Coordinates of N, CA and C in Angstrom, one line a residue:
P1 N -46.6 -29.4 57.9 CA -45.6 -29.9 58.9 C -46.3 -30.2 60.2
P2 N -45.8 -31.1 61.0 CA -46.4 -31.4 62.3 C -46.2 -30.2 63.2
P3 N -47.1 -30.0 64.2 CA -47.0 -28.9 65.1 C -45.6 -28.9 65.8
G4 N -45.1 -27.7 66.0 CA -43.8 -27.6 66.7 C -42.6 -27.8 65.9
R5 N -42.7 -28.1 64.6 CA -41.6 -28.3 63.7 C -41.5 -27.1 62.8
A6 N -40.3 -26.6 62.7 CA -40.0 -25.5 61.8 C -39.8 -26.0 60.4
T7 N -40.1 -25.3 59.4 CA -39.8 -25.7 58.0 C -38.7 -24.8 57.5
R8 N -37.9 -25.3 56.6 CA -36.9 -24.5 55.9 C -37.3 -24.3 54.5
P9 N -36.9 -23.2 53.9 CA -37.1 -23.1 52.5 C -36.2 -24.0 51.7
A10 N -36.7 -24.5 50.6 CA -35.9 -25.3 49.7 C -34.7 -24.6 49.2
R11 N -33.5 -25.3 49.2 CA -32.3 -24.6 48.8 C -32.1 -24.8 47.3
G12 N -31.7 -23.8 46.6 CA -31.3 -23.9 45.2 C -30.0 -23.2 45.0
P13 N -29.5 -23.0 43.8 CA -28.3 -22.3 43.5 C -28.4 -20.9 44.1
P14 N -27.3 -20.3 44.4 CA -27.3 -19.0 45.0 C -27.9 -17.9 44.1
D15 N -27.9 -18.2 42.7 CA -28.4 -17.1 41.8 C -29.9 -17.4 41.4
G16 N -30.5 -18.3 42.0 CA -31.9 -18.6 41.7 C -32.3 -20.0 41.6
P17 N -33.5 -20.3 41.2 CA -33.9 -21.7 41.1 C -33.2 -22.5 40.1
A18 N -33.2 -23.8 40.2 CA -32.5 -24.7 39.3 C -33.2 -24.7 37.9
Q19 N -32.4 -24.8 36.9 CA -33.0 -24.8 35.5 C -32.9 -26.3 35.0
P20 N -33.8 -26.6 34.1 CA -33.8 -28.0 33.5 C -32.5 -28.2 32.7
A21 N -32.0 -29.4 32.6 CA -30.8 -29.7 31.9 C -30.9 -29.4 30.4
A22 N -29.9 -28.9 29.8 CA -29.9 -28.6 28.4 C -29.8 -29.9 27.6
P23 N -30.5 -29.9 26.4 CA -30.4 -31.1 25.6 C -29.0 -31.4 25.2
A24 N -28.7 -32.7 25.0 CA -27.4 -33.2 24.8 C -26.8 -32.5 23.5
E25 N -27.6 -32.2 22.5 CA -27.1 -31.6 21.3 C -26.4 -30.2 21.6
Q26 N -27.1 -29.5 22.5 CA -26.6 -28.1 22.8 C -25.3 -28.3 23.6
L27 N -25.2 -29.2 24.5 CA -24.0 -29.4 25.3 C -22.8 -29.8 24.4
A28 N -23.1 -30.7 23.4 CA -22.0 -31.2 22.5 C -21.4 -30.0 21.7
E29 N -22.2 -29.0 21.3 CA -21.7 -27.9 20.5 C -21.2 -26.8 21.3
A30 N -21.4 -26.8 22.6 CA -21.0 -25.7 23.5 C -19.5 -25.8 23.7
P31 N -18.8 -24.6 23.9 CA -17.3 -24.7 24.2 C -17.1 -25.3 25.6
P32 N -16.0 -25.9 25.8 CA -15.8 -26.5 27.1 C -15.7 -25.5 28.2
V33 N -16.2 -25.8 29.4 CA -16.1 -24.9 30.5 C -14.7 -24.9 31.0
A34 N -14.0 -26.0 31.1 CA -12.6 -26.0 31.5 C -12.0 -27.3 31.0
G35 N -10.7 -27.3 30.8 CA -10.0 -28.4 30.4 C -10.0 -28.7 28.9
Q36 N -9.6 -29.8 28.5 CA -9.6 -30.2 27.0 C -10.8 -31.1 26.7
V37 N -11.1 -31.0 25.5 CA -12.2 -31.9 25.0 C -11.5 -33.1 24.3
L38 N -12.0 -34.3 24.7 CA -11.4 -35.5 24.0 C -12.2 -35.7 22.7
V39 N -11.5 -35.7 21.6 CA -12.1 -35.9 20.3 C -12.2 -37.4 20.1
D40 N -11.1 -38.1 20.3 CA -11.2 -39.6 20.1 C -11.2 -40.2 21.5
R41 N -12.3 -40.7 21.9 CA -12.5 -41.2 23.2 C -11.8 -42.6 23.3
P42 N -11.0 -42.8 24.3 CA -10.3 -44.0 24.4 C -11.3 -45.2 24.7
N43 N -10.9 -46.3 24.2 CA -11.8 -47.5 24.3 C -11.8 -47.9 25.8
P44 N -12.9 -47.8 26.5 CA -13.0 -48.2 27.9 C -12.9 -49.7 28.2
R45 N -13.0 -50.5 27.1 CA -12.9 -51.9 27.3 C -11.5 -52.4 27.4
R46 N -11.3 -53.5 28.1 CA -9.9 -54.1 28.2 C -9.6 -54.8 26.9
A47 N -8.4 -55.1 26.8 CA -8.0 -55.9 25.6 C -8.6 -57.3 25.7
A48 N -8.8 -57.9 24.6 CA -9.3 -59.3 24.6 C -8.4 -60.2 25.4
P49 N -9.0 -61.1 26.2 CA -8.2 -62.0 27.0 C -7.5 -63.0 26.1
P50 N -6.4 -63.5 26.5 CA -5.7 -64.5 25.7 C -6.5 -65.7 25.5
V51 N -6.3 -66.4 24.4 CA -7.0 -67.6 24.1 C -6.1 -68.8 24.4
L52 N -6.7 -69.8 25.0 CA -5.9 -71.0 25.4 C -6.6 -72.1 24.7
T53 N -5.9 -72.8 23.8 CA -6.4 -74.0 23.2 C -5.6 -75.2 23.6
F54 N -6.2 -76.3 24.0 CA -5.4 -77.4 24.4 C -6.3 -78.7 24.2
R55 N -5.6 -79.8 24.1 CA -6.3 -81.1 23.9 C -6.3 -81.9 25.2
M56 N -7.5 -82.4 25.5 CA -7.7 -83.1 26.8 C -8.4 -84.4 26.5
A57 N -8.1 -85.4 27.2 CA -8.7 -86.7 27.0 C -9.0 -87.4 28.3
T58 N -9.9 -88.4 28.3 CA -10.1 -89.3 29.4 C -9.8 -90.7 28.9
F59 N -9.2 -91.5 29.7 CA -8.7 -92.8 29.2 C -8.8 -93.8 30.3
N60 N -9.6 -94.8 30.0 CA -9.7 -96.0 30.9 C -8.7 -97.0 30.5
A61 N -7.6 -97.2 31.3 CA -6.5 -98.0 30.9 C -6.8 -99.5 31.1
L62 N -7.9 -99.9 31.6 CA -8.2 -101.3 31.9 C -7.1 -101.9 32.7
G63 N -7.2 -101.8 34.0 CA -6.2 -102.2 35.0 C -5.6 -103.6 34.6
S64 N -4.3 -103.7 34.9 CA -3.5 -104.9 34.7 C -4.1 -106.1 35.3
S65 N -4.8 -105.9 36.5 CA -5.3 -107.0 37.2 C -6.4 -107.7 36.4
H66 N -7.0 -107.0 35.4 CA -8.1 -107.6 34.6 C -7.5 -108.6 33.5
T67 N -6.2 -108.4 33.2 CA -5.7 -109.1 32.0 C -4.6 -110.1 32.4
H68 N -4.3 -110.3 33.7 CA -3.3 -111.4 34.0 C -4.0 -112.7 34.0
K69 N -3.3 -113.7 34.3 CA -3.8 -115.1 34.1 C -5.1 -115.4 34.8
G70 N -5.3 -114.9 36.0 CA -6.6 -115.1 36.7 C -7.6 -114.0 36.4
G71 N -7.3 -113.1 35.5 CA -8.2 -112.0 35.3 C -9.4 -112.4 34.3
R72 N -10.4 -111.5 34.3 CA -11.6 -111.8 33.5 C -11.3 -111.5 32.0
R73 N -10.3 -110.7 31.7 CA -10.0 -110.4 30.3 C -8.6 -110.8 29.9
K74 N -8.3 -112.0 30.2 CA -6.9 -112.6 29.9 C -6.6 -112.7 28.4
Q75 N -7.6 -112.6 27.6 CA -7.3 -112.6 26.1 C -6.7 -111.3 25.6
K76 N -6.7 -110.3 26.4 CA -6.2 -109.0 26.0 C -4.7 -108.9 26.4
A77 N -4.0 -108.0 25.7 CA -2.5 -107.8 26.0 C -2.4 -107.4 27.5
P78 N -1.2 -107.7 28.0 CA -0.9 -107.2 29.4 C -1.1 -105.7 29.6
G79 N -1.4 -105.3 30.8 CA -1.7 -103.9 31.0 C -0.5 -103.0 30.7
S80 N 0.7 -103.4 31.0 CA 1.9 -102.5 30.7 C 2.0 -102.3 29.2
A81 N 1.8 -103.4 28.4 CA 1.9 -103.3 26.9 C 0.8 -102.4 26.4
R82 N -0.4 -102.5 26.9 CA -1.5 -101.7 26.4 C -1.2 -100.2 26.7
T83 N -0.7 -100.0 27.9 CA -0.5 -98.6 28.4 C 0.7 -98.0 27.7
A84 N 1.7 -98.8 27.3 CA 2.8 -98.2 26.5 C 2.2 -97.8 25.1
R85 N 1.3 -98.5 24.5 CA 0.7 -98.1 23.3 C -0.1 -96.8 23.5
A86 N -0.8 -96.8 24.6 CA -1.6 -95.6 25.0 C -0.7 -94.4 25.1
G87 N 0.5 -94.5 25.7 CA 1.4 -93.4 25.8 C 1.8 -92.9 24.4
Q88 N 2.1 -93.8 23.5 CA 2.4 -93.4 22.1 C 1.3 -92.7 21.5
Y89 N 0.0 -93.2 21.7 CA -1.2 -92.6 21.1 C -1.3 -91.1 21.6
V90 N -1.1 -91.0 22.9 CA -1.2 -89.6 23.5 C -0.2 -88.7 22.9
M91 N 1.0 -89.1 22.7 CA 2.0 -88.3 22.1 C 1.7 -88.0 20.6
D92 N 1.3 -89.0 19.9 CA 1.0 -88.9 18.4 C -0.1 -87.9 18.2
N93 N -1.0 -87.8 19.2 CA -2.2 -86.9 19.0 C -2.1 -85.6 19.8
N94 N -0.9 -85.3 20.3 CA -0.6 -84.0 21.0 C -1.6 -83.7 22.1
I95 N -1.9 -84.7 22.9 CA -2.8 -84.5 24.0 C -2.1 -83.9 25.2
D96 N -2.6 -82.8 25.7 CA -2.0 -82.0 26.8 C -2.3 -82.5 28.2
L97 N -3.6 -82.9 28.4 CA -4.1 -83.3 29.7 C -4.8 -84.6 29.5
I98 N -4.6 -85.6 30.4 CA -5.3 -86.9 30.3 C -5.7 -87.2 31.7
G99 N -7.0 -87.6 31.9 CA -7.5 -88.2 33.1 C -7.6 -89.7 32.9
F100 N -6.8 -90.4 33.7 CA -6.7 -91.9 33.6 C -7.6 -92.5 34.6
Q101 N -8.2 -93.6 34.3 CA -8.9 -94.5 35.2 C -8.2 -95.9 35.1
E102 N -8.3 -96.6 36.2 CA -7.8 -98.0 36.2 C -6.3 -98.1 35.8
M103 N -5.5 -97.2 36.1 CA -4.1 -97.2 35.7 C -3.3 -97.7 36.9
Q104 N -3.0 -99.0 36.9 CA -2.3 -99.6 38.0 C -0.8 -99.3 37.9
A105 N -0.1 -99.6 39.0 CA 1.3 -99.2 39.2 C 2.2 -99.6 38.0
D106 N 2.1 -100.8 37.5 CA 2.9 -101.2 36.3 C 2.6 -100.4 35.1
Q107 N 1.3 -100.0 35.0 CA 0.9 -99.2 33.8 C 1.3 -97.8 33.9
R108 N 1.4 -97.2 35.1 CA 1.9 -95.9 35.3 C 3.4 -95.8 34.9
S109 N 4.2 -96.8 35.3 CA 5.6 -96.9 34.8 C 5.7 -97.0 33.3
A110 N 4.8 -97.9 32.7 CA 4.9 -98.1 31.3 C 4.5 -96.8 30.6
F111 N 3.6 -96.0 31.1 CA 3.2 -94.7 30.5 C 4.4 -93.8 30.5
M112 N 5.0 -93.6 31.7 CA 6.1 -92.7 31.9 C 7.3 -93.1 31.0
N113 N 7.5 -94.4 30.8 CA 8.6 -94.8 29.9 C 8.3 -94.5 28.5
A114 N 7.0 -94.8 28.1 CA 6.6 -94.6 26.7 C 6.6 -93.1 26.3
T115 N 6.4 -92.2 27.2 CA 6.3 -90.8 26.9 C 7.6 -90.1 27.2
G116 N 8.6 -90.9 27.6 CA 10.0 -90.3 27.8 C 10.1 -89.1 28.8
G117 N 9.3 -89.2 29.8 CA 9.3 -88.1 30.8 C 8.7 -86.8 30.4
R118 N 8.0 -86.8 29.3 CA 7.4 -85.5 28.8 C 6.1 -85.2 29.6
Y119 N 5.6 -86.1 30.4 CA 4.4 -85.9 31.2 C 4.7 -86.1 32.7
A120 N 3.9 -85.5 33.5 CA 3.9 -85.8 34.9 C 2.6 -86.4 35.2
L121 N 2.5 -87.2 36.3 CA 1.3 -87.9 36.7 C 1.0 -87.5 38.1
Y122 N -0.2 -87.2 38.4 CA -0.6 -86.9 39.8 C -1.9 -87.7 40.1
P123 N -2.0 -88.4 41.2 CA -1.0 -88.6 42.2 C 0.1 -89.6 41.8
G124 N -0.2 -90.3 40.6 CA 0.9 -91.3 40.2 C 1.2 -92.3 41.4
N125 N 2.4 -92.3 41.8 CA 2.9 -93.2 42.8 C 3.1 -92.5 44.2
E126 N 2.6 -91.3 44.3 CA 2.8 -90.5 45.5 C 1.9 -90.9 46.7
L127 N 0.8 -91.4 46.4 CA -0.2 -91.8 47.5 C -0.3 -93.3 47.5
R128 N -1.3 -93.8 48.1 CA -1.6 -95.2 48.1 C -1.7 -95.7 46.6
S129 N -1.3 -96.9 46.4 CA -1.4 -97.4 45.0 C -2.7 -97.3 44.4
G130 N -3.8 -97.6 45.1 CA -5.1 -97.5 44.6 C -5.5 -96.1 44.2
D131 N -5.0 -95.1 45.0 CA -5.3 -93.7 44.6 C -4.7 -93.3 43.3
G132 N -3.5 -93.9 43.0 CA -2.8 -93.6 41.7 C -3.5 -94.1 40.5
E133 N -4.5 -95.1 40.7 CA -5.2 -95.6 39.6 C -6.0 -94.6 38.8
N134 N -6.4 -93.6 39.5 CA -7.1 -92.4 38.9 C -6.1 -91.3 39.0
S135 N -5.3 -91.1 37.9 CA -4.3 -90.1 37.9 C -4.5 -89.1 36.7
I136 N -4.0 -87.9 36.9 CA -4.1 -86.9 35.8 C -2.6 -86.8 35.3
A137 N -2.5 -86.9 34.0 CA -1.2 -86.7 33.3 C -1.3 -85.3 32.6
Y138 N -0.2 -84.6 32.7 CA -0.1 -83.3 32.0 C 1.3 -83.1 31.4
R139 N 1.4 -82.4 30.3 CA 2.6 -82.2 29.6 C 3.5 -81.2 30.4
L140 N 4.7 -81.6 30.6 CA 5.6 -80.7 31.4 C 6.1 -79.5 30.6
D141 N 6.1 -79.6 29.3 CA 6.5 -78.4 28.5 C 5.4 -77.4 28.3
T142 N 4.2 -77.8 28.7 CA 3.1 -76.9 28.5 C 2.5 -76.4 29.8
W143 N 2.5 -77.1 30.8 CA 1.9 -76.8 32.1 C 2.8 -76.7 33.2
E144 N 2.5 -75.7 34.1 CA 3.2 -75.6 35.4 C 2.3 -76.0 36.5
L145 N 2.7 -76.8 37.4 CA 1.8 -77.2 38.5 C 1.8 -76.1 39.5
V146 N 0.6 -75.7 39.8 CA 0.4 -74.6 40.8 C 0.0 -75.3 42.1
K147 N -1.0 -76.2 42.0 CA -1.4 -76.9 43.3 C -1.9 -78.3 42.9
A148 N -1.6 -79.2 43.7 CA -2.1 -80.6 43.6 C -2.8 -81.0 44.9
D149 N -3.9 -81.6 44.8 CA -4.7 -82.0 46.0 C -5.5 -83.2 45.6
T150 N -6.2 -83.7 46.6 CA -7.2 -84.8 46.4 C -8.4 -84.5 47.1
I151 N -9.5 -85.2 46.7 CA -10.7 -85.2 47.5 C -11.2 -86.6 47.6
S152 N -11.5 -87.0 48.8 CA -11.9 -88.3 49.1 C -13.4 -88.5 48.8
I153 N -13.6 -89.6 48.0 CA -15.0 -89.9 47.6 C -15.2 -91.4 47.9
P154 N -16.5 -91.7 48.1 CA -16.8 -93.2 48.3 C -16.6 -93.9 47.0
Y155 N -15.9 -95.0 47.0 CA -15.6 -95.7 45.7 C -16.3 -97.1 45.9
F156 N -15.8 -98.1 45.2 CA -16.5 -99.4 45.2 C -16.7 -99.8 46.7
G157 N -17.9 -100.3 46.9 CA -18.2 -100.7 48.3 C -18.2 -99.6 49.3
G158 N -18.2 -98.4 48.9 CA -18.2 -97.3 49.8 C -16.8 -97.0 50.4
N159 N -15.8 -97.7 50.0 CA -14.4 -97.4 50.5 C -13.9 -96.1 50.0
P160 N -13.3 -95.3 50.8 CA -12.8 -94.0 50.4 C -11.7 -94.1 49.4
R161 N -11.7 -93.3 48.4 CA -10.6 -93.2 47.4 C -10.3 -91.7 47.1
N162 N -9.0 -91.4 47.2 CA -8.6 -90.0 46.9 C -8.5 -89.8 45.4
M163 N -9.3 -88.8 45.0 CA -9.4 -88.4 43.6 C -8.6 -87.1 43.4
P164 N -7.8 -87.1 42.3 CA -6.9 -85.9 42.1 C -7.6 -84.7 41.7
I165 N -7.1 -83.5 42.1 CA -7.5 -82.2 41.7 C -6.2 -81.4 41.4
L166 N -6.1 -80.9 40.2 CA -4.9 -80.1 39.9 C -5.3 -78.7 39.5
L167 N -4.4 -77.8 39.9 CA -4.5 -76.4 39.4 C -3.2 -76.2 38.6
L168 N -3.4 -76.0 37.3 CA -2.2 -75.9 36.4 C -2.2 -74.5 35.8
R169 N -1.1 -74.0 35.4 CA -0.9 -72.7 34.7 C -0.2 -73.0 33.3
N170 N -0.8 -72.5 32.3 CA -0.2 -72.7 31.0 C 1.1 -71.8 30.9
K171 N 2.2 -72.5 30.5 CA 3.5 -71.8 30.5 C 3.5 -70.7 29.4
Q172 N 2.8 -70.8 28.3 CA 2.8 -69.8 27.3 C 2.0 -68.6 27.6
T173 N 0.7 -68.8 28.1 CA -0.2 -67.7 28.3 C -0.3 -67.2 29.7
G174 N 0.2 -68.0 30.6 CA 0.0 -67.7 32.0 C -1.4 -67.9 32.6
I175 N -2.3 -68.5 31.8 CA -3.6 -68.8 32.2 C -3.6 -70.1 32.9

């Protein structure tokens, strides 16, 4: 020790120096010191989390503006007719969530009519028409809307476009 510092003796149990720990086998066979011994140890793990299975799709609706008389794809059926068929396809295949691109206002109406109000669309017609072209559809009997938001991203020519973000909760599992 440095000069001028006192030293203390090492402390141990009051009845003498510490002893090495007993092997685990001896401890397992020894009678309990106090309390009860658990014979069947409870499982410390939580129950398995619920499983959530759902069908999700992405769907480019090819905007109506491409198929009208002046459009580049005028040989195709009108946008509202194509989207009505898409709505039937979505229902026939039990799709729960759909991310749509190029879904213009007349197509959003056609989808909602074709699906008989079984789906919600966000942003749909809630924001600027151009923002609704990229909408998320979700089944109302399956999902509860927790939060709807958008994030602005640079789109064609660097023009800002609000893209949808949804937080949904499954009505059956709560997930």
